[in-house]
Short mmCIF file of C-alpha atoms in Angstrom, two decimals:
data_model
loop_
_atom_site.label_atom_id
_atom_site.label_comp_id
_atom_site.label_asym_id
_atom_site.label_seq_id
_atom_site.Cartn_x
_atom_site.Cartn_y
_atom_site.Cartn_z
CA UNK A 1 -100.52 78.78 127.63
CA UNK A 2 -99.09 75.06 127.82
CA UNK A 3 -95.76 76.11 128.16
CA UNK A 4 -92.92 72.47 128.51
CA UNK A 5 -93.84 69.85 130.29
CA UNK A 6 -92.73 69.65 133.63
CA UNK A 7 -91.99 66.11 134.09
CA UNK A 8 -89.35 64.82 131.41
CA UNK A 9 -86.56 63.26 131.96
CA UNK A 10 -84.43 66.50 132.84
CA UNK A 11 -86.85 67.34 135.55
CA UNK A 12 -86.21 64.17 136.83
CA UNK A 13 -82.99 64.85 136.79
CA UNK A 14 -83.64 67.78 138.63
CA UNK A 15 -85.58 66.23 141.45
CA UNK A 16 -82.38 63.89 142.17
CA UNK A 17 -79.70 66.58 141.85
CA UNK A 18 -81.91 68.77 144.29
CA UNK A 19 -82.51 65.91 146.78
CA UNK A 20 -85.93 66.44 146.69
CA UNK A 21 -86.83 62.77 144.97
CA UNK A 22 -84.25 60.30 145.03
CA UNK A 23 -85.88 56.98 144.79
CA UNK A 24 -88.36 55.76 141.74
CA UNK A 25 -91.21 55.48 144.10
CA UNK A 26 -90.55 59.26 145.66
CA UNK A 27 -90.42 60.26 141.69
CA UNK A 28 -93.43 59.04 140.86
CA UNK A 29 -95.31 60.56 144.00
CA UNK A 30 -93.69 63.84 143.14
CA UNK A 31 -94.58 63.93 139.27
CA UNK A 32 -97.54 61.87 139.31
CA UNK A 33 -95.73 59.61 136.47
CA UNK A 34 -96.75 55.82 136.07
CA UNK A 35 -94.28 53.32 136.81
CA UNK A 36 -92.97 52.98 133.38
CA UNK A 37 -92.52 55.98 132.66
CA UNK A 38 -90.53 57.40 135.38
CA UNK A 39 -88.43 53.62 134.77
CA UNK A 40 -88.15 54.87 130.68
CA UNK A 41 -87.16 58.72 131.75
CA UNK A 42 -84.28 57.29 134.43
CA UNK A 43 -82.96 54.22 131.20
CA UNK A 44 -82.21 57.64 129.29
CA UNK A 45 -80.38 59.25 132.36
CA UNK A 46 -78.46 56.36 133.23
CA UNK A 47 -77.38 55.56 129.30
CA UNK A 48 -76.08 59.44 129.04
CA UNK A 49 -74.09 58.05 132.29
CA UNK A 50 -75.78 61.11 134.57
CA UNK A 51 -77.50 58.89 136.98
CA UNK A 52 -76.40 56.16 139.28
CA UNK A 53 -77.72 54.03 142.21
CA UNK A 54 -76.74 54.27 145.92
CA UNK A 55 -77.19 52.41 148.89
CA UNK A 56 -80.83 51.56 149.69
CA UNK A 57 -83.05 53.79 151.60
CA UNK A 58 -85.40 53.53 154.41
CA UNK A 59 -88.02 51.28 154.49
CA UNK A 60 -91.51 53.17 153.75
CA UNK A 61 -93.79 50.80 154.43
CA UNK A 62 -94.82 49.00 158.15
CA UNK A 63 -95.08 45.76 156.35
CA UNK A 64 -91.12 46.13 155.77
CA UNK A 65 -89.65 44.90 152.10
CA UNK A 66 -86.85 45.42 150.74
CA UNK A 67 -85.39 49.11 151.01
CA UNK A 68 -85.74 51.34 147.86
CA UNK A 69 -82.65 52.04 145.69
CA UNK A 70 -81.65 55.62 145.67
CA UNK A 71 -80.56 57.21 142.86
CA UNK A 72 -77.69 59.69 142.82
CA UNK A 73 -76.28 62.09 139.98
CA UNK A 74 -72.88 60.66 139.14
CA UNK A 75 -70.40 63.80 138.96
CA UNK A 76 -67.70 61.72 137.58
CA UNK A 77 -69.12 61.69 134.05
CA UNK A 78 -67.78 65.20 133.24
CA UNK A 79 -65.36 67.94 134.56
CA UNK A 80 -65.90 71.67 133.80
CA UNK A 81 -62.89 74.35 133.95
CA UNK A 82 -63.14 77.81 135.05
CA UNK A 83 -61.21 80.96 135.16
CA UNK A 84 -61.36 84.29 137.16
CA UNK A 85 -59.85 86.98 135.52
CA UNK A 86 -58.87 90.23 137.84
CA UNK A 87 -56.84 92.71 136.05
CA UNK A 88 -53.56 91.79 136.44
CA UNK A 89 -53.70 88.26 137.53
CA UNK A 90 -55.98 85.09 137.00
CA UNK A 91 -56.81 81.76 138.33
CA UNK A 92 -57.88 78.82 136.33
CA UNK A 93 -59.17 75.33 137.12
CA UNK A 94 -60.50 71.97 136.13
CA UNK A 95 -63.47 70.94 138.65
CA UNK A 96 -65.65 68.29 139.13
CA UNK A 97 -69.51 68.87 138.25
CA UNK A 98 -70.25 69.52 142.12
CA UNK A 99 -67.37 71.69 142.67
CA UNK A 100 -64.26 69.96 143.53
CA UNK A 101 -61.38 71.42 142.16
CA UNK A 102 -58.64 68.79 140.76
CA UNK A 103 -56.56 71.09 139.01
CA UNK A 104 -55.40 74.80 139.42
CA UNK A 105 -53.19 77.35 138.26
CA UNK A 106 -52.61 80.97 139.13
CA UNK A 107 -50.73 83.45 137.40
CA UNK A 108 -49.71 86.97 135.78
CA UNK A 109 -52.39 87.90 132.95
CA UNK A 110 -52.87 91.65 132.35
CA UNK A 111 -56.63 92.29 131.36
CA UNK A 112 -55.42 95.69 129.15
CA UNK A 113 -53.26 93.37 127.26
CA UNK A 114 -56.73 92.81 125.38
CA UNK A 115 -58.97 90.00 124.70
CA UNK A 116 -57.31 87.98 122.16
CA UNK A 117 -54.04 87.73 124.09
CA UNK A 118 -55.48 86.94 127.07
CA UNK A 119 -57.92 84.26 126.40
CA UNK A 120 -55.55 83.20 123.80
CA UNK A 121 -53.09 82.13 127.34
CA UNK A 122 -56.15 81.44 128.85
CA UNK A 123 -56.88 78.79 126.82
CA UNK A 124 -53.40 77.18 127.09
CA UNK A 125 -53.50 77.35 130.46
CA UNK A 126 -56.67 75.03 130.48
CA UNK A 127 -55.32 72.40 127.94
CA UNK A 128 -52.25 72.42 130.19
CA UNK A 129 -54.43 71.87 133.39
CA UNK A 130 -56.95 69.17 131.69
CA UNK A 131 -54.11 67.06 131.47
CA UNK A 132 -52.25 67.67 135.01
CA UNK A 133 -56.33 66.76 136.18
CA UNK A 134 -55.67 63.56 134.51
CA UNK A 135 -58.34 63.70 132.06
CA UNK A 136 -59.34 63.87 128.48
CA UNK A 137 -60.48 67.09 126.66
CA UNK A 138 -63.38 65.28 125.66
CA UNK A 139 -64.55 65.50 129.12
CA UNK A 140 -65.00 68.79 129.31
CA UNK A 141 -68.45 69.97 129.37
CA UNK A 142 -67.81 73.44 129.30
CA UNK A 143 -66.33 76.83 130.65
CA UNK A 144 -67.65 79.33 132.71
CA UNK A 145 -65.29 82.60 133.26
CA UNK A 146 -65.90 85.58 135.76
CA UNK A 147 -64.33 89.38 134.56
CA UNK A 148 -64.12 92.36 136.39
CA UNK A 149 -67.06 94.16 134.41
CA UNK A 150 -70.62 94.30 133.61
CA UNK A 151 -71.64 91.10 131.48
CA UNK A 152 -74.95 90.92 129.34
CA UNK A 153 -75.42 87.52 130.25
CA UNK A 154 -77.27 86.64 127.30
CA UNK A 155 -74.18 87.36 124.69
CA UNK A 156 -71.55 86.72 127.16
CA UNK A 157 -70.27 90.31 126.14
CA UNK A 158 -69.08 93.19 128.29
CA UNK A 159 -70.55 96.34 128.40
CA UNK A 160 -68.25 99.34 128.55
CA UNK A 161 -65.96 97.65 131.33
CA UNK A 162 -64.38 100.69 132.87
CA UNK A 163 -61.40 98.17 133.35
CA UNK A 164 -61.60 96.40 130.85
CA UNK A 165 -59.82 98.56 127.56
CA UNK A 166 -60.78 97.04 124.41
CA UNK A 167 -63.07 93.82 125.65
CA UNK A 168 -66.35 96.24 124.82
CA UNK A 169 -68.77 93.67 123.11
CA UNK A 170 -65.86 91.78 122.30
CA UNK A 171 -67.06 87.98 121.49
CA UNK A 172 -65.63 86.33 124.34
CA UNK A 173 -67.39 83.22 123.97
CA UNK A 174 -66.22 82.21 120.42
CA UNK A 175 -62.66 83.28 121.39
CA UNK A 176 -62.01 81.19 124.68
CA UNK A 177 -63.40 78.18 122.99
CA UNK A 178 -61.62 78.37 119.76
CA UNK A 179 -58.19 79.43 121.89
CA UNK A 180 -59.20 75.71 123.82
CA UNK A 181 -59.61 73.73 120.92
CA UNK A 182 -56.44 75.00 119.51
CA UNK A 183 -54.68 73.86 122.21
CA UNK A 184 -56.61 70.23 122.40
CA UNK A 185 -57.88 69.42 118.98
CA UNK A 186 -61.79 69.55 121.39
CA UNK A 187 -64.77 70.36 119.69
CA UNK A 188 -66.87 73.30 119.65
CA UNK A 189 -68.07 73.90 123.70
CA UNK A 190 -70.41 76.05 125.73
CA UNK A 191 -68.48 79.19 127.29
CA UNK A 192 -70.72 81.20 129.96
CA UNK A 193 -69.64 84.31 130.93
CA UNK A 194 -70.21 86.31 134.03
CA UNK A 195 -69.25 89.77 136.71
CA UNK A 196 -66.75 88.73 138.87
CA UNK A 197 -68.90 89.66 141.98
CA UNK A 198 -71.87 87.88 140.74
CA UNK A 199 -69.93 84.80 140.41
CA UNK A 200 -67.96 85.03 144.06
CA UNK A 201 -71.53 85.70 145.43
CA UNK A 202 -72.97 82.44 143.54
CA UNK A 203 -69.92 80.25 144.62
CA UNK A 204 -69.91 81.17 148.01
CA UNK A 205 -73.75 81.68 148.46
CA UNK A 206 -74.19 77.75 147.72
CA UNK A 207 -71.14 76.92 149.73
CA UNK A 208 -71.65 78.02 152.74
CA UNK A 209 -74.85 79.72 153.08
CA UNK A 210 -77.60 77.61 150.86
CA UNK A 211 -80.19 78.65 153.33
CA UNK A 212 -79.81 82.37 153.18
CA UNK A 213 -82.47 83.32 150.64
CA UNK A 214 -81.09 87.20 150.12
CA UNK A 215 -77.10 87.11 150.06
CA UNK A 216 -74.89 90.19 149.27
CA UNK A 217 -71.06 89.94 148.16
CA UNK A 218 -68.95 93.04 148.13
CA UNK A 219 -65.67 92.64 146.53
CA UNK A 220 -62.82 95.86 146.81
CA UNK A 221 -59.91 95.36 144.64
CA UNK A 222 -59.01 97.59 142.01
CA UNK A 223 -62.19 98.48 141.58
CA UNK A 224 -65.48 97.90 143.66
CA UNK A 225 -68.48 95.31 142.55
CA UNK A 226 -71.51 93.92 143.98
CA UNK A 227 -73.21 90.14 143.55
CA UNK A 228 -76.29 89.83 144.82
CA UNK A 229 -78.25 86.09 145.32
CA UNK A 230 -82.04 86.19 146.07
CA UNK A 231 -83.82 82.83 146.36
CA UNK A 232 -80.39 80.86 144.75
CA UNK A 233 -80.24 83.07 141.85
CA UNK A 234 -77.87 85.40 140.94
CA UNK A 235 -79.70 88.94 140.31
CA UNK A 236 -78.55 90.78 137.22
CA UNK A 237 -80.81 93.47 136.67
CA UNK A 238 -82.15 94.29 132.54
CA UNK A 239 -78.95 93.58 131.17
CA UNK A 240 -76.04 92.44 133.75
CA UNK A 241 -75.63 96.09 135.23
CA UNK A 242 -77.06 95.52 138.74
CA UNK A 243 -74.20 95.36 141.91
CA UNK A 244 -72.32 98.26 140.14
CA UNK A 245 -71.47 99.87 143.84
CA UNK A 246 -68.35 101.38 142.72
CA UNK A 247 -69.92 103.82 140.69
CA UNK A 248 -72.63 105.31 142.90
CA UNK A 249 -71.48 108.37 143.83
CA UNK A 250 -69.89 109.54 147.48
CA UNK A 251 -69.63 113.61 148.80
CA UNK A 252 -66.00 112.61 149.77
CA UNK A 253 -65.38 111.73 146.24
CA UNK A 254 -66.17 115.22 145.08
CA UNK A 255 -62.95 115.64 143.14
CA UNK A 256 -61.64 112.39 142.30
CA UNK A 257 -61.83 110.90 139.11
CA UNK A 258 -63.17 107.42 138.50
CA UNK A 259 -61.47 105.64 135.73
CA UNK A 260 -64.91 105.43 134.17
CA UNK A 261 -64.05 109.02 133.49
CA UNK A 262 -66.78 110.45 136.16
CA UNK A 263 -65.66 112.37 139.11
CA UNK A 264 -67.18 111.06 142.83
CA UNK A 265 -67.36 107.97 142.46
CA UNK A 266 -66.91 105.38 145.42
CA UNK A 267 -64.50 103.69 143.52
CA UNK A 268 -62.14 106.70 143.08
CA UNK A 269 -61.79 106.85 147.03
CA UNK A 270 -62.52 103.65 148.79
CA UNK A 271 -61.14 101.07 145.94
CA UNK A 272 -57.69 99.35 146.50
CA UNK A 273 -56.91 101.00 143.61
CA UNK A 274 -57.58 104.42 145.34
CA UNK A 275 -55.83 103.49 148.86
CA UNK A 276 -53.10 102.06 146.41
CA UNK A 277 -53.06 105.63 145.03
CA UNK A 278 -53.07 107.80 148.46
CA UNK A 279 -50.00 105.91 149.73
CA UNK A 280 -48.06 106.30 146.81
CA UNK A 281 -48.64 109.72 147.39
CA UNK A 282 -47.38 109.56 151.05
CA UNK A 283 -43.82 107.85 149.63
CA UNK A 284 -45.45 103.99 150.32
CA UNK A 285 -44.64 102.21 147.31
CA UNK A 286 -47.68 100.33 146.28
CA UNK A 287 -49.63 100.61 142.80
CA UNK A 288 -52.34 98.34 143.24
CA UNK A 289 -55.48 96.75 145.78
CA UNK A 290 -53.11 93.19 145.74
CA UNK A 291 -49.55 95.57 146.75
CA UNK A 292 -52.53 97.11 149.69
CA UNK A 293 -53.34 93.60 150.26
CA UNK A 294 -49.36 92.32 151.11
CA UNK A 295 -49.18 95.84 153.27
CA UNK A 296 -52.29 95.33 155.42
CA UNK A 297 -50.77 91.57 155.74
CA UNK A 298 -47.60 93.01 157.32
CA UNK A 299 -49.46 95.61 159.73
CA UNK A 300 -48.40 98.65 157.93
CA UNK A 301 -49.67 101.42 160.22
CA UNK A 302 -50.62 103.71 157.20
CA UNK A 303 -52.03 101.17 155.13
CA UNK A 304 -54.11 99.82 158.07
CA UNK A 305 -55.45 103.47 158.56
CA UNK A 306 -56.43 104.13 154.95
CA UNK A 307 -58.04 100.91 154.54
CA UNK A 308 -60.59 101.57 157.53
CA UNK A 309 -61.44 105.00 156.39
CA UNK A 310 -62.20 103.05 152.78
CA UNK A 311 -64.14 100.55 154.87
CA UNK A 312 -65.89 103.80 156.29
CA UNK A 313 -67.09 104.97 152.87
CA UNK A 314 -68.14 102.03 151.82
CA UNK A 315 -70.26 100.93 154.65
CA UNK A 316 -71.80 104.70 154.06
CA UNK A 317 -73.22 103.31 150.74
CA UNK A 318 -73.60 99.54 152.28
CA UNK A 319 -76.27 101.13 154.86
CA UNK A 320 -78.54 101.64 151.95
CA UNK A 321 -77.93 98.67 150.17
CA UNK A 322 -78.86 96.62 153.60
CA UNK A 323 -82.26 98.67 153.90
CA UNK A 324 -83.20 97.84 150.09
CA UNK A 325 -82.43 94.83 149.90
CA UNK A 326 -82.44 93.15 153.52
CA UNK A 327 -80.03 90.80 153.03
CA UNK A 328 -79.57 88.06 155.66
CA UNK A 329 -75.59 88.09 154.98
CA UNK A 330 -73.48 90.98 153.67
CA UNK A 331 -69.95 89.38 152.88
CA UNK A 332 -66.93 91.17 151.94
CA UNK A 333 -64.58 90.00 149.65
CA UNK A 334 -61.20 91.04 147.60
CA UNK A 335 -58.35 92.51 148.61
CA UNK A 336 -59.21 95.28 151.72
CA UNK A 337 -61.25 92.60 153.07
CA UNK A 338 -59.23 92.14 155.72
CA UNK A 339 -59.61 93.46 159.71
CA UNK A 340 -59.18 97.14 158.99
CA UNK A 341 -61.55 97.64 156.51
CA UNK A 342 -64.35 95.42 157.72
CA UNK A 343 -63.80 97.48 161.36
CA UNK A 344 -64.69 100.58 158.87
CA UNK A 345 -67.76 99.22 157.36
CA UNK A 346 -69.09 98.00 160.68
CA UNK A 347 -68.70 101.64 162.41
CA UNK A 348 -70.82 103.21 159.78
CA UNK A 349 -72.90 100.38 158.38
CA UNK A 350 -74.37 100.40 161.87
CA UNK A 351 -74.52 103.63 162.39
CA UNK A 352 -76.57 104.82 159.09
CA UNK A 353 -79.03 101.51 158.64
CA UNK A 354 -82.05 100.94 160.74
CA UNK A 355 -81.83 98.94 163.61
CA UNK A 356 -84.12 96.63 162.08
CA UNK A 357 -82.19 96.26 159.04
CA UNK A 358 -79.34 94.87 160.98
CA UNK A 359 -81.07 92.92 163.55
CA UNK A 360 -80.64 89.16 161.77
CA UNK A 361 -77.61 90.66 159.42
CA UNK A 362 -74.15 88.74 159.30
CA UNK A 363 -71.71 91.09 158.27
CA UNK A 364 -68.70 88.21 157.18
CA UNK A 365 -65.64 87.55 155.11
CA UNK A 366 -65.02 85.18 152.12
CA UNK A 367 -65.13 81.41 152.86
CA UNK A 368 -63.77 80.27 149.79
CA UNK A 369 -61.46 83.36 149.55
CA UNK A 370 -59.05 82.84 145.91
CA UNK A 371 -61.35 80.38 144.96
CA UNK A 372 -64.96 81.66 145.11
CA UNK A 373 -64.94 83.11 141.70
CA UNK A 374 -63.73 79.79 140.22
CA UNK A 375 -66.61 77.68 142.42
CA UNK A 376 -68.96 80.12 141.13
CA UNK A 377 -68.23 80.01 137.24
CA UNK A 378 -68.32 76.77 137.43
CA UNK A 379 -71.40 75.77 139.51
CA UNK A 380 -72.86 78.34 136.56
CA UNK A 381 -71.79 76.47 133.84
CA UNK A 382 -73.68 73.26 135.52
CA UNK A 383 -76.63 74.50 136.34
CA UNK A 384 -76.58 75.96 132.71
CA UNK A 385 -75.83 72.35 131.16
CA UNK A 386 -78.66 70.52 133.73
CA UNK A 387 -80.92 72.76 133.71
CA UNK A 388 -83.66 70.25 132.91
CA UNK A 389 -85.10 72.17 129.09
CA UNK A 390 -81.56 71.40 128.32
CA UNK A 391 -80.69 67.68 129.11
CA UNK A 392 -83.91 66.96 127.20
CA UNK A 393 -81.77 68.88 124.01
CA UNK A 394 -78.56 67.15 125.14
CA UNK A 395 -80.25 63.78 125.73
CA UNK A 396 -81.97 64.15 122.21
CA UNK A 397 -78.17 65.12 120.57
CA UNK A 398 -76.63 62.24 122.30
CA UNK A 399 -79.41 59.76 121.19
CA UNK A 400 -80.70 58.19 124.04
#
C-alpha cells in the first residue's frame, strides 16, 4: 500500500505550524527533501500567503555563518467564526487562525425554535460580527459550530438530540452557510460541526493542557455531556456517540424521567436542568441550569445543597470513567461547575476509584469558561482546513 506522500507541501506546512521544523535546513533533515525541493514546496506556501519568515535562528554550525531564517505560519491571512449553541442562548465569534478572538456576541437563541430559525439568526449574527472584526467576508475560511447533541461528524448531522426537537439529521451544514452568504453576498464555505463537550474539551485541552495526552471534560447544564481528548484528538466513538454521560443510568434515578424519554438516567437527577426542577418544587423560582447558575452565584443555601448532592451523583459515574480511561485531568465545565458541585464530585470520585486511578489525576474547572466551546470549534475548523491532504487540494484550487 503506497498510501500519499508524506512530504508535500502541506506536510511542510505541518512541520512549521507544529514547531517541529521551522527553518529550510531543519525541513530538509526532517523529510529527507533536496534543497530545491523543500525551496519549490515553501514558493507555493508563501504565494497562498500561509507562510512567512521570522527572525533568524541559532547558529548550527561551530564555524558560525549567518543564522538560518525561520519560517512561521502567518495567521493573519484568514479569520474563522464560530458559534456555541446551548439551548436557550449562544455565543458567536470571529477568531484569528490560532485562536484569538476579535469579535464576539452573546445572546438569546432558543434551540426548539428549530434549525432554520436559528441558524437563519445565526448567520446574521456572523455577517454582523465580520464587520465589527474589521474584515471582509472573503476572509473567512470557514465555520465550525458546537450543539448540545450527538454529531456524526462525517455529515455534520445530529443524531436524535434529546434536546434538540426537530434538528434530527437536519442538514446543518448547507443551512448555516447559505444563512451566511445571504447575509454577505460570500461564497459557498466549509461548515464543521461538532458535541458541545467535545469541542470545550478540544479548546481547552490545547489551551491549557497540550501536554496531557488523556483529557476528560464534563459539562452539567441542562443536560450532561462528556469530551474526551486522547493523544490531541478528540475521541468520538463509531459515529459521534461517545461522552454521552448523561444517559448512563443511576439507582437514584429510578423514577425520574430523562427527556430522552428513559427513566434513570443521570441526567434526570444530577443535570441543572434537574436541580432547576427540585427547587422549583421547593417554591425557588428557577427553570433552568443558567437560573441554578445565578443562585449558586448568590450563595443560595438550597441551591448550594442540591448542587453538591448532583456533584455526588455524578462523581458516582465519574469514578468509572477515571478507571477506564485514566485520564491525567478530569475538568468540569457548565453551569454547576462551581464550588458546591465540584466539593460533591470530589467526596465520591475519591471514594469509589482506585487509589491508583487518582494518584496523578487533576480534578479542575474551565480555563476558558464562556469561551471554550468557541476556541474549540474553531481550532477544529483549522486543523480541518491545514490538515496537510488538504492544503495540497486548496493549494491546487488556488493555483499555486
Amino acid at each position: 500500500m503506497t498510501g500519499r506522500s508524506q512530504t508535500g507541501a502541506g506536510d511542510l506546512l505541518g512541520l512549521v505550524r507544529s514547531g517541529r521544523a521551522v527553518t529550510r535546513g531543519a525541513l530538509q533533515q526532517a523529510t529527507g527533501l533536496s534543497r530545491a525541493t523543500v525551496g519549490q514546496r515553501l514558493d507555493r506556501l508563501f504565494r497562498a500567503g500561509w507562510l512567512r519568515e521570522g527572525a533568524g535562528g541559532p547558529v548550527d554550525s561551530p564555524l558560525g555563518g549567518r543564522p538560518s531564517i525561520t519560517l512561521e505560519f502567518d495567521d493573519a491571512h484568514a479569520v474563522v467564526l464560530a458559534a456555541d449553541l446551548e439551548t436557550r442562548h449562544a455565543r458567536a465569534a470571529v477568531l484569528s487562525l490560532t485562536g484569538e478572538i476579535f469579535a464576539e456576541h452573546s445572546g438569546t437563541l432558543v434551540i426548539e425554535d428549530g434549525p432554520d430559525a436559528v441558524l437563519g439568526e445565526l448567520g446574521r449574527w456572523f455577517a454582523e460580527l465580520v464587520e465589527k472584526a474589521g474584515h471582509r467576508a472573503a476572509e473567512v475560511c470557514g465555520i465550525g459550530l458546537a450543539v448540545p447533541g450527538p454529531v456524526d461528524l462525517e455529515s455534520g448531522r445530529v443524531v436524535q438530540p434529546p434536546i434538540m426537537p426537530g434538528w434530527d439529521g437536519y442538514d446543518i451544514r448547507g443551512r448555516l452557510a447559505g444563512a451566511f452568504s445571504e447575509h454577505t453576498g460570500a461564497g459557498p464555505l466549509p461548515v464543521l460541526v461538532d458535541n458541545d463537550a467535545n469541542l470545550m474539551a478540544y479548546g481547552e485541552q490545547r489551551t491549557a493542557y497540550p501536554d496531557c495526552s488523556a483529557f476528560v471534560l464534563v459539562k452539567v447544564s441542562t443536560g450532561i455531556g462528556a469530551g474526551v481528548v486522547v493523544d490531541g484528538s478528540v475521541y468520538r466513538g463509531i459515529d459521534g456517540g461517545a461522552g454521552d454521560l448523561g444517559h448512563i443510568r443511576v439507582p437514584a434515578g429510578a423514577e425520574a424521567l430523562c427527556r430522552c424519554g428513559s427513566y434513570g438516567c443521570l441526567a434526570a437527577v444530577a443535570s441543572g436542568g434537574a436541580v432547576a426542577r427540585r427547587l422549583a418544587a421547593a417554591g425557588v423560582p428557577a427553570a433552568s441550569g443558567s437560573d441554578v447558575r445565578d443562585l449558586l452565584a448568590s450563595g443560595h443555601p438550597e441551591a448550594a445543597a442540591l448542587a453538591r448532592e448532583a456533584g455526588r451523583q455524578v462523581g458516582d459515574v465519574l469514578a468509572t470513567v477515571v478507571t477506564l480511561l485514566n485520564p491525567g485531568v478530569l475538568m468540569i465545565a457548565g453551569d454547576l461547575s462551581g464550588t458546591s458541585f465540584l466539593t460533591g464530585v470530589r467526596e465520591l470520585l475519591y471514594q469509589r476509584a482506585l487509589p491508583r486511578s487518582t494518584a496523578r489525576l487533576e480534578v479542575v474547572t474551565s480555563r476558558l469558561g464562556e469561551r471554550a466551546g468557541l476556541v474549540g470549534a474553531g481550532a477544529l475548523v483549522v486543523e480541518h482546513l491545514y490538515a496537510p491532504e488538504r492544503v495540497e487540494e486548496r493549494l491546487l484550487a488556488m493555483g499555486v
